[in-house]
Tab-separated table of C-alpha atoms in Angstrom:
chain	number	residue	atom	x	y	z
A	1	UNK	CA	0.012	0.005	-0.017
A	2	UNK	CA	1.308	3.470	-0.889
A	3	UNK	CA	2.080	5.920	1.839
A	4	UNK	CA	-0.356	8.307	0.301
A	5	UNK	CA	-3.308	6.042	0.829
A	6	UNK	CA	-3.136	6.877	4.586
A	7	UNK	CA	-4.195	10.426	3.506
A	8	UNK	CA	-7.415	9.087	2.010
A	9	UNK	CA	-10.151	10.655	4.211
A	10	UNK	CA	-11.810	7.291	4.956
A	11	UNK	CA	-8.471	5.595	5.766
A	12	UNK	CA	-7.365	8.626	7.820
A	13	UNK	CA	-10.503	8.454	9.938
A	14	UNK	CA	-9.917	4.651	10.381
A	15	UNK	CA	-6.244	4.751	11.548
A	16	UNK	CA	-6.416	7.927	13.654
A	17	UNK	CA	-9.380	6.773	15.851
A	18	UNK	CA	-7.374	4.079	17.826
A	19	UNK	CA	-4.226	6.132	17.807
A	20	UNK	CA	-5.632	9.288	19.481
A	21	UNK	CA	-6.146	8.101	23.031
A	22	UNK	CA	-2.480	6.891	23.188
A	23	UNK	CA	-1.135	10.170	21.839
A	24	UNK	CA	-3.218	12.195	24.321
A	25	UNK	CA	-2.284	9.841	27.132
A	26	UNK	CA	1.440	10.145	26.319
A	27	UNK	CA	1.161	13.948	26.043
A	28	UNK	CA	-0.593	14.140	29.421
A	29	UNK	CA	2.062	11.955	31.041
A	30	UNK	CA	5.003	13.986	29.595
A	31	UNK	CA	3.488	17.273	30.462
A	32	UNK	CA	2.621	16.226	34.042
A	33	UNK	CA	6.083	14.789	34.661
A	34	UNK	CA	7.978	17.602	32.940
A	35	UNK	CA	6.007	20.481	34.539
A	36	UNK	CA	5.941	18.972	38.079
A	37	UNK	CA	9.707	18.155	37.868
A	38	UNK	CA	10.522	21.635	36.512
A	39	UNK	CA	8.256	23.558	38.867
A	40	UNK	CA	8.766	21.761	42.050
A	41	UNK	CA	12.135	19.997	41.804
A	42	UNK	CA	14.564	22.273	39.975
A	43	UNK	CA	16.638	24.964	41.779
A	44	UNK	CA	16.458	28.692	41.003
A	45	UNK	CA	18.930	30.069	38.539
A	46	UNK	CA	21.872	32.080	40.020
A	47	UNK	CA	20.938	35.140	37.963
A	48	UNK	CA	17.267	34.720	36.990
A	49	UNK	CA	16.033	33.386	40.313
A	50	UNK	CA	12.662	31.529	40.154
A	51	UNK	CA	11.760	32.984	36.828
A	52	UNK	CA	13.773	30.271	35.159
A	53	UNK	CA	10.775	28.000	35.811
A	54	UNK	CA	8.940	29.879	32.988
A	55	UNK	CA	11.368	28.107	30.575
A	56	UNK	CA	9.299	24.872	30.850
A	57	UNK	CA	6.378	26.659	29.079
A	58	UNK	CA	8.022	29.442	27.095
A	59	UNK	CA	10.580	27.304	25.135
A	60	UNK	CA	8.182	24.462	24.229
A	61	UNK	CA	5.480	26.928	23.155
A	62	UNK	CA	7.871	29.016	21.014
A	63	UNK	CA	9.303	25.822	19.502
A	64	UNK	CA	5.768	24.615	18.617
A	65	UNK	CA	4.842	28.103	17.285
A	66	UNK	CA	7.396	27.905	14.562
A	67	UNK	CA	7.250	24.114	14.221
A	68	UNK	CA	3.488	24.300	13.559
A	69	UNK	CA	4.020	26.725	10.707
A	70	UNK	CA	6.557	24.448	9.112
A	71	UNK	CA	4.083	21.560	9.422
A	72	UNK	CA	1.485	23.742	7.740
A	73	UNK	CA	3.993	24.603	5.047
A	74	UNK	CA	4.660	20.876	4.324
A	75	UNK	CA	0.948	20.209	4.250
A	76	UNK	CA	0.297	23.191	1.969
A	77	UNK	CA	3.034	22.083	-0.430
A	78	UNK	CA	1.481	18.539	-0.493
A	79	UNK	CA	-1.897	20.178	-1.318
A	80	UNK	CA	-0.419	22.384	-4.121
A	81	UNK	CA	1.533	19.466	-5.670
A	82	UNK	CA	-0.706	16.429	-5.074
A	83	UNK	CA	-4.105	17.960	-4.277
A	84	UNK	CA	-4.716	15.797	-1.269
A	85	UNK	CA	-7.660	17.270	0.571
A	86	UNK	CA	-6.675	15.916	3.925
A	87	UNK	CA	-3.335	17.757	3.767
A	88	UNK	CA	-5.093	21.030	3.207
A	89	UNK	CA	-7.522	20.284	6.040
A	90	UNK	CA	-4.599	19.286	8.309
A	91	UNK	CA	-2.939	22.660	7.685
A	92	UNK	CA	-6.220	24.438	8.501
A	93	UNK	CA	-6.632	22.295	11.639
A	94	UNK	CA	-3.148	23.159	12.843
A	95	UNK	CA	-3.376	26.980	12.483
A	96	UNK	CA	-5.311	27.662	15.749
A	97	UNK	CA	-2.903	25.389	17.672
A	98	UNK	CA	0.038	27.436	16.294
A	99	UNK	CA	-1.781	30.680	17.009
A	100	UNK	CA	-2.243	29.588	20.666
A	101	UNK	CA	1.400	28.471	20.947
A	102	UNK	CA	2.612	31.779	19.495
A	103	UNK	CA	0.442	33.682	21.983
A	104	UNK	CA	1.778	31.633	24.954
A	105	UNK	CA	5.281	32.264	23.654
A	106	UNK	CA	4.631	36.064	23.432
A	107	UNK	CA	2.845	36.396	26.802
A	108	UNK	CA	5.262	34.211	28.847
A	109	UNK	CA	8.147	36.022	27.118
A	110	UNK	CA	6.691	39.412	28.129
A	111	UNK	CA	6.064	38.225	31.771
A	112	UNK	CA	9.631	36.870	31.931
A	113	UNK	CA	11.145	39.923	30.208
A	114	UNK	CA	9.831	42.439	32.644
A	115	UNK	CA	11.919	41.396	35.698
A	116	UNK	CA	14.913	40.323	33.624
A	117	UNK	CA	15.142	43.099	30.948
A	118	UNK	CA	13.121	45.745	32.764
A	119	UNK	CA	10.511	45.795	30.006
A	120	UNK	CA	7.591	43.691	28.789
A	121	UNK	CA	8.368	44.387	25.176
A	122	UNK	CA	11.250	45.513	22.945
A	123	UNK	CA	11.410	45.749	19.152
A	124	UNK	CA	14.093	43.087	19.226
A	125	UNK	CA	14.458	40.914	15.986
A	126	UNK	CA	13.159	37.688	17.511
A	127	UNK	CA	10.323	39.359	19.347
A	128	UNK	CA	9.256	41.431	16.370
A	129	UNK	CA	9.399	38.451	13.972
A	130	UNK	CA	7.366	36.404	16.477
A	131	UNK	CA	4.754	39.123	16.583
A	132	UNK	CA	4.521	39.151	12.813
A	133	UNK	CA	4.213	35.364	12.844
A	134	UNK	CA	1.231	35.764	15.210
A	135	UNK	CA	-0.379	38.178	12.756
A	136	UNK	CA	0.184	35.690	9.913
A	137	UNK	CA	-1.599	33.025	11.920
A	138	UNK	CA	-4.548	35.386	12.369
A	139	UNK	CA	-4.576	36.250	8.625
A	140	UNK	CA	-4.308	32.557	7.649
A	141	UNK	CA	-7.287	31.637	9.851
A	142	UNK	CA	-9.247	34.618	8.645
A	143	UNK	CA	-8.616	33.700	5.009
A	144	UNK	CA	-9.897	30.143	5.536
A	145	UNK	CA	-13.066	31.589	7.065
A	146	UNK	CA	-13.623	34.253	4.447
A	147	UNK	CA	-13.404	32.115	1.309
A	148	UNK	CA	-16.408	29.983	0.578
A	149	UNK	CA	-15.040	27.565	-1.937
A	150	UNK	CA	-12.759	25.111	0.065
A	151	UNK	CA	-10.375	24.446	-2.876
A	152	UNK	CA	-9.814	28.085	-3.539
A	153	UNK	CA	-9.328	28.679	0.149
A	154	UNK	CA	-6.765	25.879	0.324
A	155	UNK	CA	-4.925	27.414	-2.751
A	156	UNK	CA	-4.769	30.936	-1.407
A	157	UNK	CA	-3.896	29.932	2.193
A	158	UNK	CA	-1.062	27.747	0.819
A	159	UNK	CA	0.423	30.752	-0.866
A	160	UNK	CA	0.025	32.791	2.372
A	161	UNK	CA	1.685	29.927	4.237
A	162	UNK	CA	4.698	29.958	1.930
A	163	UNK	CA	5.108	33.774	2.315
A	164	UNK	CA	4.731	33.470	6.105
A	165	UNK	CA	7.461	30.815	6.264
A	166	UNK	CA	9.947	33.648	5.895
A	167	UNK	CA	8.838	34.991	9.292
A	168	UNK	CA	8.686	31.479	10.843
A	169	UNK	CA	12.406	31.038	9.829
A	170	UNK	CA	13.252	34.547	11.111
A	171	UNK	CA	11.405	33.872	14.408
A	172	UNK	CA	13.572	30.846	15.031
A	173	UNK	CA	16.909	32.090	13.669
A	174	UNK	CA	16.659	35.819	14.187
A	175	UNK	CA	19.116	35.727	17.132
A	176	UNK	CA	21.715	34.050	14.809
A	177	UNK	CA	21.048	36.334	11.776
A	178	UNK	CA	21.291	39.629	13.768
A	179	UNK	CA	23.617	39.452	16.719
A	180	UNK	CA	21.714	42.148	18.492
A	181	UNK	CA	18.626	42.712	20.643
A	182	UNK	CA	17.634	41.488	24.140
A	183	UNK	CA	16.688	37.925	23.411
A	184	UNK	CA	19.303	35.254	24.317
A	185	UNK	CA	20.470	32.524	21.882
A	186	UNK	CA	19.080	28.954	21.727
A	187	UNK	CA	18.229	27.320	25.018
A	188	UNK	CA	18.777	23.869	23.496
A	189	UNK	CA	21.811	23.227	21.374
A	190	UNK	CA	24.034	20.281	20.344
A	191	UNK	CA	26.907	22.406	21.695
A	192	UNK	CA	26.998	21.589	25.398
A	193	UNK	CA	28.713	24.873	26.145
A	194	UNK	CA	25.777	26.814	24.620
A	195	UNK	CA	22.595	25.130	26.059
A	196	UNK	CA	21.130	25.402	29.536
A	197	UNK	CA	22.473	23.449	32.496
A	198	UNK	CA	21.492	19.797	32.686
A	199	UNK	CA	19.351	20.364	35.788
A	200	UNK	CA	17.020	22.554	33.694
A	201	UNK	CA	17.590	20.657	30.404
A	202	UNK	CA	16.194	17.274	31.381
A	203	UNK	CA	12.632	18.466	32.468
A	204	UNK	CA	12.637	20.904	29.554
A	205	UNK	CA	13.159	18.144	27.039
A	206	UNK	CA	10.252	16.185	28.545
A	207	UNK	CA	8.041	19.282	28.371
A	208	UNK	CA	9.004	19.793	24.727
A	209	UNK	CA	8.130	16.193	23.940
A	210	UNK	CA	4.792	16.674	25.779
A	211	UNK	CA	3.945	19.755	23.724
A	212	UNK	CA	4.879	17.957	20.455
A	213	UNK	CA	2.587	14.993	21.478
A	214	UNK	CA	-0.188	17.363	22.448
A	215	UNK	CA	0.203	19.120	19.067
A	216	UNK	CA	0.006	15.811	17.189
A	217	UNK	CA	-3.139	14.718	19.128
A	218	UNK	CA	-4.800	18.083	18.592
A	219	UNK	CA	-3.942	18.157	14.840
A	220	UNK	CA	-5.301	14.594	14.345
A	221	UNK	CA	-8.534	15.377	16.335
A	222	UNK	CA	-9.068	18.717	14.629
A	223	UNK	CA	-8.376	17.246	11.104
A	224	UNK	CA	-10.997	14.549	11.822
A	225	UNK	CA	-13.379	17.408	12.697
A	226	UNK	CA	-12.573	19.270	9.440
A	227	UNK	CA	-13.146	16.076	7.417
A	228	UNK	CA	-16.547	15.614	9.021
A	229	UNK	CA	-17.391	19.343	8.489
A	230	UNK	CA	-16.507	18.981	4.859
A	231	UNK	CA	-18.668	15.841	4.495
A	232	UNK	CA	-21.568	17.680	6.103
A	233	UNK	CA	-21.192	20.548	3.545
A	234	UNK	CA	-21.116	17.993	0.702
A	235	UNK	CA	-24.228	16.155	1.929
A	236	UNK	CA	-26.160	19.437	2.532
A	237	UNK	CA	-25.239	20.680	-0.963
A	238	UNK	CA	-26.460	17.265	-2.445
A	239	UNK	CA	-29.741	17.576	-0.539
A	240	UNK	CA	-30.263	21.109	-1.840
A	241	UNK	CA	-29.777	19.962	-5.412
A	242	UNK	CA	-32.147	16.956	-5.086
B	1	UNK	CA	4.815	24.713	46.909
B	2	UNK	CA	8.386	25.923	46.170
B	3	UNK	CA	9.491	29.259	47.510
B	4	UNK	CA	9.421	31.479	44.419
B	5	UNK	CA	10.788	34.513	46.201
B	6	UNK	CA	10.218	38.022	44.806
B	7	UNK	CA	9.309	36.635	41.359
B	8	UNK	CA	6.261	34.586	42.588
B	9	UNK	CA	3.732	36.758	40.719
B	10	UNK	CA	5.595	36.525	37.424
B	11	UNK	CA	6.056	32.788	37.607
B	12	UNK	CA	2.481	32.023	38.698
B	13	UNK	CA	1.065	34.437	36.086
B	14	UNK	CA	3.141	32.748	33.297
B	15	UNK	CA	1.878	29.257	34.364
B	16	UNK	CA	-1.720	30.488	34.768
B	17	UNK	CA	-1.852	32.177	31.387
B	18	UNK	CA	-0.194	29.211	29.535
B	19	UNK	CA	-2.219	26.451	31.157
B	20	UNK	CA	-5.396	28.524	30.770
B	21	UNK	CA	-4.866	29.038	27.043
B	22	UNK	CA	-3.963	25.333	26.449
B	23	UNK	CA	-7.192	24.397	28.390
B	24	UNK	CA	-9.299	26.740	26.195
B	25	UNK	CA	-7.724	25.289	22.993
B	26	UNK	CA	-8.295	21.668	24.153
B	27	UNK	CA	-11.936	22.280	25.306
B	28	UNK	CA	-12.882	24.212	22.120
B	29	UNK	CA	-11.281	21.591	19.813
B	30	UNK	CA	-13.018	18.694	21.733
B	31	UNK	CA	-16.448	20.504	21.792
B	32	UNK	CA	-16.301	21.211	18.003
B	33	UNK	CA	-15.326	17.619	17.449
B	34	UNK	CA	-18.296	16.306	19.397
B	35	UNK	CA	-20.673	18.721	17.684
B	36	UNK	CA	-19.564	17.754	14.139
B	37	UNK	CA	-19.681	14.013	14.891
B	38	UNK	CA	-23.287	14.423	16.105
B	39	UNK	CA	-24.317	16.606	13.198
B	40	UNK	CA	-22.841	14.160	10.672
B	41	UNK	CA	-24.549	11.207	12.360
B	42	UNK	CA	-27.885	13.064	12.239
B	43	UNK	CA	-27.599	13.984	8.565
B	44	UNK	CA	-26.475	10.387	7.524
B	45	UNK	CA	-29.239	8.775	9.572
B	46	UNK	CA	-31.936	11.105	8.144
B	47	UNK	CA	-30.640	10.864	4.592
């Protein structure tokens, strides 16, 4: 069987139903362990004090904010090239999740920034590109809602997604591109000298895995909902014609 | 509860906002999922 057959709406509904409880269960387990470990059992940072505990929400949310956009880009490209309806619906389903992750990243960053930088907001390259990414999410969701024909909506949102990818890349790598601004470099890196201390790193990785699993579970559930909504529209249109 | 010192408000606010937003996202996604499944079943059973 070809890989692409799993994207057939009927097959997709079939294989995702039994998988969903395991994905949500694993996400709940990772988030519970990671957040409790991080919040209750890690020490304060010698410079940042207890605000370092915000890292367990801020970094996973920011990672998922850009990661979700890249997933939407991949799904949009599959739609443009292969015209798989499920891929277009998956991109649509992912957008509100990415929007929420971006909002969490922005808000926790502002709350963390005030005591550390002395300000909630600065027009720093990373912060600014993240704000633009947030606006792109809003525009993407609004475009899906505004266009009645689903195929036209999928085409136009795919183009918007490709344009917005520039800001998703900038959001992630702005600190490397422009060595200026308030925001620090990557918290996680293959370079042991660069990334956070092990005592923070271990629960942080578990939280990131939890956020990824939560994202996967929500995308699958929301894509199933979009498939059902599309089927309802098709049946209603057929009933009107009869 | 760990001693959060002078940054208790900031840390608790960050956790409250984040977990609140995640809860809203999960509840809204689940409610729409239940509504669509029920609506589709109704249409298919009537049709």
